[in-house]
Short mmCIF file of C-alpha atoms and ligand atoms in Angstrom, two decimals:
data_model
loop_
_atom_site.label_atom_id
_atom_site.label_comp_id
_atom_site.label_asym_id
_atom_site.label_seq_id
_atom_site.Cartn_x
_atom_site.Cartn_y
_atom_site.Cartn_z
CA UNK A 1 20.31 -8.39 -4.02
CA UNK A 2 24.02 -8.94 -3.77
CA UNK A 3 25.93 -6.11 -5.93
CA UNK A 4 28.97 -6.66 -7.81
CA UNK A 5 30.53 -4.61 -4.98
CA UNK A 6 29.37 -6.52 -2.34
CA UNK A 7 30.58 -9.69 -4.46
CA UNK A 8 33.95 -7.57 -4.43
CA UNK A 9 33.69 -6.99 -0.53
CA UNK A 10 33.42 -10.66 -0.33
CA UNK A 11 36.65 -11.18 -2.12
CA UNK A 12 38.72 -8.22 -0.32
CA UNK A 13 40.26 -11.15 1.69
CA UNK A 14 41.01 -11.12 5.39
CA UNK A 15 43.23 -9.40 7.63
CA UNK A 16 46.62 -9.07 6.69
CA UNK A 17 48.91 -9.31 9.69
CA UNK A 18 52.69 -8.00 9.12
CA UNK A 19 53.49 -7.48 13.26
CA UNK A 20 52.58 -9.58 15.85
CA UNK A 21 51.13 -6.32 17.67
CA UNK A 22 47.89 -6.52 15.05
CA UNK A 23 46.69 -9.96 16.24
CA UNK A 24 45.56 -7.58 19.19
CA UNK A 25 43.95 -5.19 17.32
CA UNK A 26 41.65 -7.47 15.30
CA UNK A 27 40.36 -11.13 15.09
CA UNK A 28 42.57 -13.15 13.13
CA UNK A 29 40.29 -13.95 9.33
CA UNK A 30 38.24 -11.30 9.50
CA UNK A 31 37.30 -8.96 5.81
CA UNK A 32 35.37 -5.98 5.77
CA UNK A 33 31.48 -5.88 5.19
CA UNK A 34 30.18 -3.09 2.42
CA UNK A 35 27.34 -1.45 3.57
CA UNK A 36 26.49 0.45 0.65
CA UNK A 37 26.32 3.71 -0.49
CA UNK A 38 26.06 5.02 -4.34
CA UNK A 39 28.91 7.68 -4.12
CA UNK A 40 31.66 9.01 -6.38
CA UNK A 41 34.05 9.79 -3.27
CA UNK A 42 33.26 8.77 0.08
CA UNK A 43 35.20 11.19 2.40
CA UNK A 44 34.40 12.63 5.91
CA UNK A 45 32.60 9.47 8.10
CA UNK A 46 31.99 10.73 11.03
CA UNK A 47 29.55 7.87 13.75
CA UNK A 48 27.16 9.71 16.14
CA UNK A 49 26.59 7.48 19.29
CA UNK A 50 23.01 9.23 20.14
CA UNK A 51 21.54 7.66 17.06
CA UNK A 52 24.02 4.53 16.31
CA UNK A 53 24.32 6.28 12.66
CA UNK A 54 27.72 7.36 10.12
CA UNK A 55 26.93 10.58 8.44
CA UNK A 56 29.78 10.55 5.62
CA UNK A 57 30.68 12.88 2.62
CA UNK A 58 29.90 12.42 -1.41
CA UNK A 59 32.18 15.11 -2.47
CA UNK A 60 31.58 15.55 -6.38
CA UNK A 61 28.17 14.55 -5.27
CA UNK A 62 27.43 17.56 -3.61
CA UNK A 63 26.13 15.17 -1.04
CA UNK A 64 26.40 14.04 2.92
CA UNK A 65 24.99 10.08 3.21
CA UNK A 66 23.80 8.39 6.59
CA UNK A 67 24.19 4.87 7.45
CA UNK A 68 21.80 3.82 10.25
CA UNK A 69 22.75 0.88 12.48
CA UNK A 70 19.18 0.75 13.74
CA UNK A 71 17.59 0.41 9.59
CA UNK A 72 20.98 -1.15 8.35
CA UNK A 73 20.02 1.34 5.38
CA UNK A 74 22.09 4.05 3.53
CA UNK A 75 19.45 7.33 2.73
CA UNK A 76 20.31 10.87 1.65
CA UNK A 77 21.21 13.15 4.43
CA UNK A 78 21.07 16.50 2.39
CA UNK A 79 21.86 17.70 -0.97
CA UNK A 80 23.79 20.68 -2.37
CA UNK A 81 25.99 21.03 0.76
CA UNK A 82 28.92 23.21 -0.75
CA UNK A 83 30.86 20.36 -1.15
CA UNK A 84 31.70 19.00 2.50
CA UNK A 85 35.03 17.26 3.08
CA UNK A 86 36.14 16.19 6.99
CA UNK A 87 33.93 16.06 9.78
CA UNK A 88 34.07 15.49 13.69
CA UNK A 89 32.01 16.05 17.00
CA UNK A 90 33.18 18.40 19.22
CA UNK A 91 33.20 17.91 23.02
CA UNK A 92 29.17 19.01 22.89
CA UNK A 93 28.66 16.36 20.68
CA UNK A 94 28.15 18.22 17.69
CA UNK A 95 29.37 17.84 13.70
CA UNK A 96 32.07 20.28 12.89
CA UNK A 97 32.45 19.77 9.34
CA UNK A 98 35.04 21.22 6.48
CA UNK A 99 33.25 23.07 3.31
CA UNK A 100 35.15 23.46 0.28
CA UNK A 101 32.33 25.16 -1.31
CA UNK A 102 32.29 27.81 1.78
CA UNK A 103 35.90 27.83 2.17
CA UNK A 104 35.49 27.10 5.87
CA UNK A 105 34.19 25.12 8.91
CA UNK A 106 31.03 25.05 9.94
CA UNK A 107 28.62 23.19 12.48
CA UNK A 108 25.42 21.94 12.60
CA UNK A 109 23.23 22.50 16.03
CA UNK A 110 21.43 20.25 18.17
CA UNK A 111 18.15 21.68 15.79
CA UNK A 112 19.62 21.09 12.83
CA UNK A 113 20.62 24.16 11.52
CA UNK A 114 24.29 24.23 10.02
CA UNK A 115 26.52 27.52 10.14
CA UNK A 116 29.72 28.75 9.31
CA UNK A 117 32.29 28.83 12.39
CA UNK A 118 35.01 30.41 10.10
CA UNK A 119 36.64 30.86 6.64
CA UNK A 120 39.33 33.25 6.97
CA UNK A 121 42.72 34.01 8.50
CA UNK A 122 44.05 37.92 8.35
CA UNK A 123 41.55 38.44 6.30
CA UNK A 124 42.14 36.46 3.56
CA UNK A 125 40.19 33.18 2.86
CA UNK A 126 41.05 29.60 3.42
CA UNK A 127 42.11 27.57 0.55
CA UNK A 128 39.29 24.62 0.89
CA UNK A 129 39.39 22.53 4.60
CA UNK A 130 39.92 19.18 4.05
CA UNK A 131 39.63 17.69 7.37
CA UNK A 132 39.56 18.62 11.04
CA UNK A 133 39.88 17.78 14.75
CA UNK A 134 39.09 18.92 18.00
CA UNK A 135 41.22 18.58 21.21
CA UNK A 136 40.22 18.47 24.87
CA UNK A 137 40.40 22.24 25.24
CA UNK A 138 37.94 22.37 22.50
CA UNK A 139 40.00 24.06 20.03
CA UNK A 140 39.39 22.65 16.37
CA UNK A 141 42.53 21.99 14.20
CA UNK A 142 42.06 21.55 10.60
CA UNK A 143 44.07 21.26 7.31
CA UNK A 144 43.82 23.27 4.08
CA UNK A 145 45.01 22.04 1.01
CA UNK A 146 43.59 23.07 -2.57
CA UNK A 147 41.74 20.30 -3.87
CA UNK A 148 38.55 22.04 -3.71
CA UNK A 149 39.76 25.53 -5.57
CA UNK A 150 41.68 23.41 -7.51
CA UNK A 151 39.56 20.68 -8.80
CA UNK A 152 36.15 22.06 -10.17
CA UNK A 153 34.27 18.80 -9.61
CA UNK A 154 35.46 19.00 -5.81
CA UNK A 155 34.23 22.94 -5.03
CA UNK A 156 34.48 26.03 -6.91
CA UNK A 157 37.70 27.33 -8.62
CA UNK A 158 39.39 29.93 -6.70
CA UNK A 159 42.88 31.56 -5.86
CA UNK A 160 45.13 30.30 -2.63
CA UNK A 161 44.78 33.78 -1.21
CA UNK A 162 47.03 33.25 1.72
CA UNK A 163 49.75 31.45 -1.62
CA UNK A 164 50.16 28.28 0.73
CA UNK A 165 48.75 25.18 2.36
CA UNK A 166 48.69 24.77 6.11
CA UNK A 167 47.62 23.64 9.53
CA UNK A 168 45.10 25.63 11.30
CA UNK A 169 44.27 25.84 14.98
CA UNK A 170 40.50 27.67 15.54
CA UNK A 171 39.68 28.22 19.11
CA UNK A 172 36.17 28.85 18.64
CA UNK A 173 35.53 30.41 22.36
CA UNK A 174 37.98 33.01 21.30
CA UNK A 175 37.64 33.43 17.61
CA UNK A 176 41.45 33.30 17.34
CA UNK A 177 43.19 31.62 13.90
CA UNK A 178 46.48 30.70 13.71
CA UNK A 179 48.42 28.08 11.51
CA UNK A 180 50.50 25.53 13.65
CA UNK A 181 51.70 23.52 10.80
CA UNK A 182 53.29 25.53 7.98
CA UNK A 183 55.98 22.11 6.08
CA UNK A 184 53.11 20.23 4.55
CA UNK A 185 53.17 20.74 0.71
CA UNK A 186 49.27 19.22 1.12
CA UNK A 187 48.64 18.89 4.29
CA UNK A 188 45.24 16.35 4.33
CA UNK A 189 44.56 14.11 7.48
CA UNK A 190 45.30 14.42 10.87
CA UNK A 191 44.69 13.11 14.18
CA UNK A 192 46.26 13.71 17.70
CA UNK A 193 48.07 10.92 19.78
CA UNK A 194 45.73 10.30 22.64
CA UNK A 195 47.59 12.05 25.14
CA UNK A 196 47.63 15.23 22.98
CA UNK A 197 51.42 15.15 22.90
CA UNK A 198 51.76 14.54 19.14
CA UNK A 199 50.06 15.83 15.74
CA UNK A 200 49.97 13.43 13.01
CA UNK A 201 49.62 15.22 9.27
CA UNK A 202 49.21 13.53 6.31
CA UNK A 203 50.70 15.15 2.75
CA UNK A 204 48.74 14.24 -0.18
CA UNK A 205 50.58 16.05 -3.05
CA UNK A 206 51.17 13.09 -4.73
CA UNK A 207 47.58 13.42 -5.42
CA UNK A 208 48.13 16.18 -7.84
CA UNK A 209 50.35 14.13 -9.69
CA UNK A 210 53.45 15.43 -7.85
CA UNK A 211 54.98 12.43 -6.56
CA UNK A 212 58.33 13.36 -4.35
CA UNK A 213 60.09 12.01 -1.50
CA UNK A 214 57.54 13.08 1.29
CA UNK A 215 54.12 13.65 -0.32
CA UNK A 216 52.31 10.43 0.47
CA UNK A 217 53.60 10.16 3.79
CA UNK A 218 52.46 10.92 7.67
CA UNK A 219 54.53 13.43 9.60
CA UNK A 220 54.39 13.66 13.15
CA UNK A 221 55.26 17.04 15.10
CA UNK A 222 55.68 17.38 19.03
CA UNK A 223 52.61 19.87 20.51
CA UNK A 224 53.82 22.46 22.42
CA UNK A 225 51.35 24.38 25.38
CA UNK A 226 48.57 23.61 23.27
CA UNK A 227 49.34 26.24 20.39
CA UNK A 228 52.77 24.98 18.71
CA UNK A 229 53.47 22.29 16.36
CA UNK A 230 57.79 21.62 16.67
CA UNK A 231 60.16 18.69 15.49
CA UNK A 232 58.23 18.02 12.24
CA UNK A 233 59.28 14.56 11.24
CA UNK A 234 58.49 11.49 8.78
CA UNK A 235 56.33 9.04 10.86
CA UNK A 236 55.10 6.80 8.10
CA UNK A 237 55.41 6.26 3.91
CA UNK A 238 51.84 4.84 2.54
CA UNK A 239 51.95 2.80 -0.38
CA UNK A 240 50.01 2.20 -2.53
CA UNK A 241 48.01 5.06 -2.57
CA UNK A 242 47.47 7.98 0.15
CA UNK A 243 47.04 9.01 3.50
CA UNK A 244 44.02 10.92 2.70
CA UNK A 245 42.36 10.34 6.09
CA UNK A 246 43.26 8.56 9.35
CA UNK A 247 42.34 8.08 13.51
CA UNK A 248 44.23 6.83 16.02
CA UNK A 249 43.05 4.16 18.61
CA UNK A 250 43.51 4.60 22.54
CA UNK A 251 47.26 3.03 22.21
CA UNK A 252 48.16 5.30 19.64
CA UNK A 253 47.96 3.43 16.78
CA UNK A 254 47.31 4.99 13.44
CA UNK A 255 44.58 3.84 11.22
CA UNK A 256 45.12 4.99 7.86
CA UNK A 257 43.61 5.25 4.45
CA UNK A 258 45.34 3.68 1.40
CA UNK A 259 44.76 2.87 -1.95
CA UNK A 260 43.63 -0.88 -1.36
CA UNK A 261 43.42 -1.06 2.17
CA UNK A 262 43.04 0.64 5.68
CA UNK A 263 46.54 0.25 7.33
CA UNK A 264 47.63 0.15 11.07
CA UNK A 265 50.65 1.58 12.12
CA UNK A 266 51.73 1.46 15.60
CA UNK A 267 53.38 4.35 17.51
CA UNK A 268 57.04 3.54 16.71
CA UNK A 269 55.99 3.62 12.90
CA UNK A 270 55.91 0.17 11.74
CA UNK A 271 53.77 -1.40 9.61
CA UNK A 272 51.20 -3.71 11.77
CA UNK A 273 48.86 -4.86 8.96
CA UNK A 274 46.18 -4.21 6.26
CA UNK A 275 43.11 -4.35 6.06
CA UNK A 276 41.93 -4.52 2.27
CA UNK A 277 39.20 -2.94 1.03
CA UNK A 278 38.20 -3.76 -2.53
CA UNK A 279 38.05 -0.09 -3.22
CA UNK A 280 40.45 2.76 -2.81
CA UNK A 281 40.03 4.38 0.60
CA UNK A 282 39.23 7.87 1.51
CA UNK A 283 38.96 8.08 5.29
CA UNK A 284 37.75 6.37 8.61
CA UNK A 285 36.39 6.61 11.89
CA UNK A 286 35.78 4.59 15.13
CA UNK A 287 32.14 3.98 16.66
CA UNK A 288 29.91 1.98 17.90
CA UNK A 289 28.45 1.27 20.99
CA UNK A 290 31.76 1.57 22.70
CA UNK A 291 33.85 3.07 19.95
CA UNK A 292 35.60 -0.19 18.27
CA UNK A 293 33.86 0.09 14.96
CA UNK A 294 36.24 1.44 12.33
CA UNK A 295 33.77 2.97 9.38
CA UNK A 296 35.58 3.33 6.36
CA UNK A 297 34.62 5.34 3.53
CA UNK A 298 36.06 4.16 0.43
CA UNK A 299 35.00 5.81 -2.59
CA UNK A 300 31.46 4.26 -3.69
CA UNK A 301 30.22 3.60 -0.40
CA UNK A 302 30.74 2.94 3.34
CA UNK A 303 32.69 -0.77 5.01
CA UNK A 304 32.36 -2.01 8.54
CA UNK A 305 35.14 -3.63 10.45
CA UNK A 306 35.14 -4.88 14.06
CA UNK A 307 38.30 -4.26 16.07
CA UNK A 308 39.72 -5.02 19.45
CA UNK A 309 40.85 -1.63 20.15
CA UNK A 310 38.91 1.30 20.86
CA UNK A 311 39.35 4.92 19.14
CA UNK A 312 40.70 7.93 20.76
CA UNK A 313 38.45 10.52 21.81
CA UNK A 314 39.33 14.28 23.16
CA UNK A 315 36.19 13.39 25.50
CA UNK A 316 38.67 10.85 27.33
CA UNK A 317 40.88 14.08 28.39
CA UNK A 318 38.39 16.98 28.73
MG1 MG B 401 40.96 14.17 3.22
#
Protein backbone atom coordinates (compact mmCIF):
# COMPACT_ATOMS: atom_id res chain seq x y z
CA UNK A 1 0.00 0.00 0.00
CA UNK A 2 1.30 3.33 -1.16
CA UNK A 3 1.93 5.70 2.04
CA UNK A 4 1.37 9.28 2.10
CA UNK A 5 5.20 9.40 2.09
CA UNK A 6 5.71 7.44 -0.72
CA UNK A 7 2.86 9.66 -2.44
CA UNK A 8 5.30 12.54 -1.20
CA UNK A 9 8.44 10.70 -2.72
CA UNK A 10 6.51 10.68 -5.86
CA UNK A 11 6.11 14.38 -5.85
CA UNK A 12 9.85 15.31 -4.63
CA UNK A 13 10.36 16.16 -8.38
CA UNK A 14 13.43 15.35 -10.41
CA UNK A 15 16.89 16.34 -10.50
CA UNK A 16 17.64 19.78 -10.24
CA UNK A 17 20.63 20.69 -12.37
CA UNK A 18 22.35 24.26 -11.56
CA UNK A 19 26.04 23.29 -13.42
CA UNK A 20 26.50 21.59 -16.40
CA UNK A 21 29.09 19.27 -14.40
CA UNK A 22 25.78 17.38 -12.69
CA UNK A 23 24.37 16.10 -16.02
CA UNK A 24 27.44 13.68 -15.40
CA UNK A 25 26.72 12.77 -12.16
CA UNK A 26 23.09 11.67 -12.66
CA UNK A 27 20.47 10.88 -15.41
CA UNK A 28 18.75 13.84 -16.41
CA UNK A 29 14.60 13.35 -14.75
CA UNK A 30 15.37 11.19 -12.30
CA UNK A 31 13.51 11.62 -8.26
CA UNK A 32 14.36 9.62 -5.44
CA UNK A 33 12.51 6.30 -4.46
CA UNK A 34 11.45 5.99 -0.47
CA UNK A 35 12.13 2.80 0.74
CA UNK A 36 10.63 3.04 4.00
CA UNK A 37 11.48 3.07 7.35
CA UNK A 38 9.19 4.26 10.51
CA UNK A 39 11.88 6.56 12.17
CA UNK A 40 11.93 9.86 14.05
CA UNK A 41 15.60 10.73 12.71
CA UNK A 42 17.27 8.75 10.22
CA UNK A 43 21.05 9.40 10.72
CA UNK A 44 24.16 7.14 10.22
CA UNK A 45 23.41 4.88 6.70
CA UNK A 46 26.07 3.05 6.31
CA UNK A 47 25.64 -0.03 2.86
CA UNK A 48 27.53 -3.32 3.52
CA UNK A 49 28.47 -4.92 0.08
CA UNK A 50 28.70 -8.67 1.66
CA UNK A 51 24.98 -8.65 2.18
CA UNK A 52 23.67 -5.82 -0.42
CA UNK A 53 21.99 -4.23 2.90
CA UNK A 54 21.95 -0.20 4.62
CA UNK A 55 22.13 -0.52 8.32
CA UNK A 56 21.07 3.22 9.34
CA UNK A 57 20.42 5.04 12.72
CA UNK A 58 16.84 5.98 14.57
CA UNK A 59 18.36 8.26 17.03
CA UNK A 60 15.44 9.24 19.54
CA UNK A 61 14.44 5.77 18.65
CA UNK A 62 17.04 4.18 20.41
CA UNK A 63 17.19 2.17 17.26
CA UNK A 64 19.65 0.92 14.19
CA UNK A 65 17.19 -0.15 10.95
CA UNK A 66 18.37 -2.46 7.94
CA UNK A 67 17.26 -2.15 4.48
CA UNK A 68 17.89 -5.36 2.50
CA UNK A 69 18.34 -5.15 -1.27
CA UNK A 70 17.87 -8.90 -1.49
CA UNK A 71 13.96 -8.66 0.64
CA UNK A 72 13.46 -4.94 -0.54
CA UNK A 73 12.22 -4.83 3.26
CA UNK A 74 13.08 -2.43 6.18
CA UNK A 75 13.25 -4.79 9.75
CA UNK A 76 14.68 -3.87 13.15
CA UNK A 77 18.34 -4.35 13.46
CA UNK A 78 18.57 -3.93 17.35
CA UNK A 79 16.99 -1.97 20.00
CA UNK A 80 18.28 0.10 22.93
CA UNK A 81 21.65 0.83 21.25
CA UNK A 82 22.81 3.93 23.41
CA UNK A 83 21.70 6.09 20.93
CA UNK A 84 24.03 5.51 17.75
CA UNK A 85 24.78 8.47 15.48
CA UNK A 86 27.55 8.00 12.36
CA UNK A 87 28.75 4.88 11.13
CA UNK A 88 31.43 3.48 8.58
CA UNK A 89 33.44 0.24 7.63
CA UNK A 90 36.82 0.22 8.25
CA UNK A 91 39.42 -1.24 5.84
CA UNK A 92 38.39 -4.96 7.45
CA UNK A 93 35.10 -4.32 6.47
CA UNK A 94 33.67 -3.74 9.67
CA UNK A 95 30.93 -1.00 11.26
CA UNK A 96 32.66 1.59 13.31
CA UNK A 97 29.86 3.39 14.69
CA UNK A 98 29.47 6.79 17.01
CA UNK A 99 27.41 6.26 20.50
CA UNK A 100 26.07 9.18 22.12
CA UNK A 101 24.73 7.11 24.81
CA UNK A 102 28.47 5.61 25.41
CA UNK A 103 30.14 8.75 24.67
CA UNK A 104 32.37 6.96 22.18
CA UNK A 105 33.09 4.72 19.13
CA UNK A 106 32.63 1.43 19.01
CA UNK A 107 32.62 -1.64 16.50
CA UNK A 108 30.82 -4.50 15.88
CA UNK A 109 32.87 -7.92 14.89
CA UNK A 110 32.58 -10.24 12.16
CA UNK A 111 30.32 -12.39 15.11
CA UNK A 112 28.35 -9.82 15.94
CA UNK A 113 29.40 -8.64 19.04
CA UNK A 114 29.70 -4.69 19.32
CA UNK A 115 32.40 -2.98 21.67
CA UNK A 116 33.66 0.17 22.64
CA UNK A 117 36.99 1.28 20.70
CA UNK A 118 37.16 4.54 22.81
CA UNK A 119 35.42 7.38 24.75
CA UNK A 120 37.97 9.51 26.16
CA UNK A 121 40.82 11.93 25.47
CA UNK A 122 43.32 12.88 28.62
CA UNK A 123 41.12 11.37 30.51
CA UNK A 124 38.21 13.17 30.21
CA UNK A 125 35.17 11.94 28.13
CA UNK A 126 33.99 12.79 24.70
CA UNK A 127 31.13 15.08 24.34
CA UNK A 128 28.73 12.62 22.13
CA UNK A 129 30.42 11.40 18.42
CA UNK A 130 28.40 12.38 15.82
CA UNK A 131 29.97 10.91 12.88
CA UNK A 132 33.21 9.30 11.73
CA UNK A 133 35.66 8.18 9.04
CA UNK A 134 38.42 6.06 8.41
CA UNK A 135 41.45 6.75 6.11
CA UNK A 136 43.77 4.38 4.25
CA UNK A 137 46.15 4.08 7.19
CA UNK A 138 43.24 2.92 9.12
CA UNK A 139 43.07 5.65 11.51
CA UNK A 140 39.32 6.68 12.34
CA UNK A 141 38.53 10.47 12.44
CA UNK A 142 35.41 11.52 14.04
CA UNK A 143 33.54 14.69 15.21
CA UNK A 144 32.11 15.59 18.62
CA UNK A 145 29.59 18.00 19.03
CA UNK A 146 26.92 18.06 21.99
CA UNK A 147 23.74 17.12 20.64
CA UNK A 148 23.59 14.00 22.50
CA UNK A 149 24.54 15.56 26.22
CA UNK A 150 22.66 18.27 25.16
CA UNK A 151 19.41 17.07 23.88
CA UNK A 152 17.85 14.39 26.28
CA UNK A 153 15.79 12.72 23.54
CA UNK A 154 19.21 12.27 21.53
CA UNK A 155 21.46 10.52 24.61
CA UNK A 156 21.80 11.23 28.15
CA UNK A 157 22.44 14.75 29.64
CA UNK A 158 25.94 15.31 30.55
CA UNK A 159 28.77 18.03 30.93
CA UNK A 160 31.36 18.89 27.83
CA UNK A 161 34.18 17.71 30.06
CA UNK A 162 36.95 18.64 27.73
CA UNK A 163 34.49 22.61 27.56
CA UNK A 164 34.70 22.30 23.60
CA UNK A 165 33.72 20.61 20.37
CA UNK A 166 36.29 19.09 18.07
CA UNK A 167 37.84 16.84 15.50
CA UNK A 168 39.29 13.67 16.62
CA UNK A 169 41.85 11.43 14.99
CA UNK A 170 41.84 7.61 16.81
CA UNK A 171 44.50 5.39 15.52
CA UNK A 172 43.16 2.31 16.84
CA UNK A 173 46.56 0.11 16.30
CA UNK A 174 48.10 2.56 18.65
CA UNK A 175 45.43 3.69 20.98
CA UNK A 176 46.59 7.29 20.43
CA UNK A 177 43.76 10.39 20.56
CA UNK A 178 44.37 13.55 19.38
CA UNK A 179 42.03 16.41 18.05
CA UNK A 180 43.04 17.67 14.47
CA UNK A 181 40.27 20.06 14.09
CA UNK A 182 39.84 22.49 17.02
CA UNK A 183 37.59 25.99 14.73
CA UNK A 184 34.34 24.13 14.40
CA UNK A 185 31.75 25.68 16.84
CA UNK A 186 29.76 22.08 15.95
CA UNK A 187 31.73 20.27 14.11
CA UNK A 188 29.09 17.36 12.49
CA UNK A 189 30.00 15.66 9.06
CA UNK A 190 32.98 14.95 7.43
CA UNK A 191 34.53 13.18 4.69
CA UNK A 192 38.09 13.16 3.11
CA UNK A 193 38.84 14.21 -0.60
CA UNK A 194 39.77 10.98 -2.26
CA UNK A 195 43.29 11.53 -2.40
CA UNK A 196 43.40 12.17 1.40
CA UNK A 197 44.73 15.66 0.78
CA UNK A 198 41.71 17.53 2.19
CA UNK A 199 39.21 17.24 5.32
CA UNK A 200 35.83 18.44 4.76
CA UNK A 201 33.85 19.47 8.27
CA UNK A 202 30.56 20.42 8.48
CA UNK A 203 29.32 23.07 11.47
CA UNK A 204 25.89 22.53 12.55
CA UNK A 205 25.41 25.21 15.29
CA UNK A 206 22.77 26.66 13.60
CA UNK A 207 21.07 23.64 14.79
CA UNK A 208 20.95 24.88 18.28
CA UNK A 209 19.30 27.82 17.20
CA UNK A 210 22.55 29.80 16.84
CA UNK A 211 22.48 30.93 13.41
CA UNK A 212 25.91 33.03 12.52
CA UNK A 213 27.99 33.60 9.63
CA UNK A 214 29.70 30.07 9.45
CA UNK A 215 27.51 27.55 11.30
CA UNK A 216 25.67 25.84 8.47
CA UNK A 217 28.51 25.72 6.30
CA UNK A 218 31.40 23.06 5.08
CA UNK A 219 34.99 23.96 5.84
CA UNK A 220 37.73 22.40 4.20
CA UNK A 221 41.35 22.14 5.87
CA UNK A 222 44.65 20.91 4.03
CA UNK A 223 45.94 17.32 5.80
CA UNK A 224 49.23 17.44 6.78
CA UNK A 225 51.56 13.84 7.22
CA UNK A 226 48.51 12.21 8.11
CA UNK A 227 48.06 13.85 11.70
CA UNK A 228 47.41 17.77 11.01
CA UNK A 229 44.46 19.56 9.88
CA UNK A 230 45.96 23.44 8.49
CA UNK A 231 44.39 26.31 6.29
CA UNK A 232 40.85 25.91 7.74
CA UNK A 233 38.63 27.55 5.20
CA UNK A 234 34.83 28.07 4.04
CA UNK A 235 34.24 25.47 1.23
CA UNK A 236 30.49 25.64 1.00
CA UNK A 237 27.18 27.64 2.69
CA UNK A 238 24.02 25.05 2.77
CA UNK A 239 20.76 26.49 2.58
CA UNK A 240 18.09 25.63 3.51
CA UNK A 241 18.85 23.58 6.22
CA UNK A 242 22.27 21.76 7.33
CA UNK A 243 25.18 19.94 6.50
CA UNK A 244 24.47 17.35 8.98
CA UNK A 245 26.08 14.53 6.98
CA UNK A 246 27.90 14.18 3.64
CA UNK A 247 30.42 11.72 1.19
CA UNK A 248 32.34 12.55 -1.46
CA UNK A 249 32.40 10.65 -4.87
CA UNK A 250 35.76 9.47 -6.64
CA UNK A 251 36.09 13.15 -8.36
CA UNK A 252 35.73 14.81 -5.25
CA UNK A 253 32.49 15.93 -5.28
CA UNK A 254 30.58 16.54 -2.12
CA UNK A 255 27.26 15.03 -1.50
CA UNK A 256 25.56 16.78 1.14
CA UNK A 257 22.56 16.75 3.38
CA UNK A 258 20.07 19.67 3.40
CA UNK A 259 16.91 20.55 4.57
CA UNK A 260 14.89 19.59 1.29
CA UNK A 261 17.37 18.00 -0.67
CA UNK A 262 20.78 16.11 -1.04
CA UNK A 263 23.14 18.68 -2.77
CA UNK A 264 26.31 18.19 -4.98
CA UNK A 265 29.01 20.40 -4.80
CA UNK A 266 31.97 20.00 -6.89
CA UNK A 267 35.59 20.51 -5.73
CA UNK A 268 35.94 24.23 -6.55
CA UNK A 269 32.71 24.79 -4.32
CA UNK A 270 29.95 25.47 -6.59
CA UNK A 271 26.69 24.50 -6.45
CA UNK A 272 26.09 21.48 -9.13
CA UNK A 273 22.48 20.57 -8.26
CA UNK A 274 19.78 19.15 -5.88
CA UNK A 275 18.39 16.43 -5.42
CA UNK A 276 15.01 16.90 -3.39
CA UNK A 277 13.90 14.77 -1.00
CA UNK A 278 10.40 15.35 0.34
CA UNK A 279 11.81 15.18 3.79
CA UNK A 280 14.57 16.97 5.60
CA UNK A 281 17.85 15.09 5.23
CA UNK A 282 20.11 13.71 7.79
CA UNK A 283 22.96 11.93 6.03
CA UNK A 284 24.08 9.64 3.04
CA UNK A 285 26.15 7.06 1.74
CA UNK A 286 27.27 5.38 -1.56
CA UNK A 287 26.71 1.49 -2.32
CA UNK A 288 25.71 -0.87 -4.30
CA UNK A 289 27.09 -3.38 -6.30
CA UNK A 290 29.80 -1.08 -7.45
CA UNK A 291 29.33 1.81 -5.07
CA UNK A 292 26.97 4.35 -7.19
CA UNK A 293 23.98 4.07 -4.95
CA UNK A 294 23.64 7.18 -2.81
CA UNK A 295 21.31 5.98 0.40
CA UNK A 296 19.92 8.80 2.01
CA UNK A 297 18.51 8.90 5.33
CA UNK A 298 16.10 11.55 5.74
CA UNK A 299 14.32 11.66 8.87
CA UNK A 300 11.31 9.00 8.70
CA UNK A 301 12.96 6.60 6.61
CA UNK A 302 15.61 5.64 4.02
CA UNK A 303 15.60 7.05 -0.27
CA UNK A 304 17.45 5.44 -3.11
CA UNK A 305 19.06 7.35 -5.90
CA UNK A 306 21.10 6.01 -8.84
CA UNK A 307 24.14 8.04 -9.86
CA UNK A 308 26.81 8.04 -12.49
CA UNK A 309 29.59 8.51 -10.19
CA UNK A 310 30.98 6.21 -7.81
CA UNK A 311 31.80 7.01 -3.95
CA UNK A 312 35.17 7.33 -2.48
CA UNK A 313 36.51 4.64 -0.52
CA UNK A 314 39.88 4.60 1.78
CA UNK A 315 39.97 0.87 0.29
CA UNK A 316 40.91 2.61 -3.17
CA UNK A 317 44.29 3.94 -1.37
CA UNK A 318 45.16 1.29 1.26
MG1 LIG B 1 25.46 14.08 11.90
Amino acid sequence: METDLETAGARAGPVVVEDPRMAGLVEPGTSVRRLGGDATWSEGPVHLPAEDAVLWSDIPGNRILRWDERTATVSVERTDVEFTNGRTLDLQGRVVACSHGRRGLERTEPDGTTHLLVDSWRGVRFNSPNDVVVRSDGTIWFTDPAYGIVQAHEGHPGEREYGDHYVFRFDPATGDVRPVVIDVEEPNGLAFSPDEALLYVSDTAAALGRWGASNHHIRVYDVRDGSLCKNGRLFAEISPGLADGFRVDVHGNVWTSSEDSVQVYGPDGVRLGRIPVPEPVGNLCFGGPDRSVLYIAATTGLYRFPTRTTGCSPLDLA
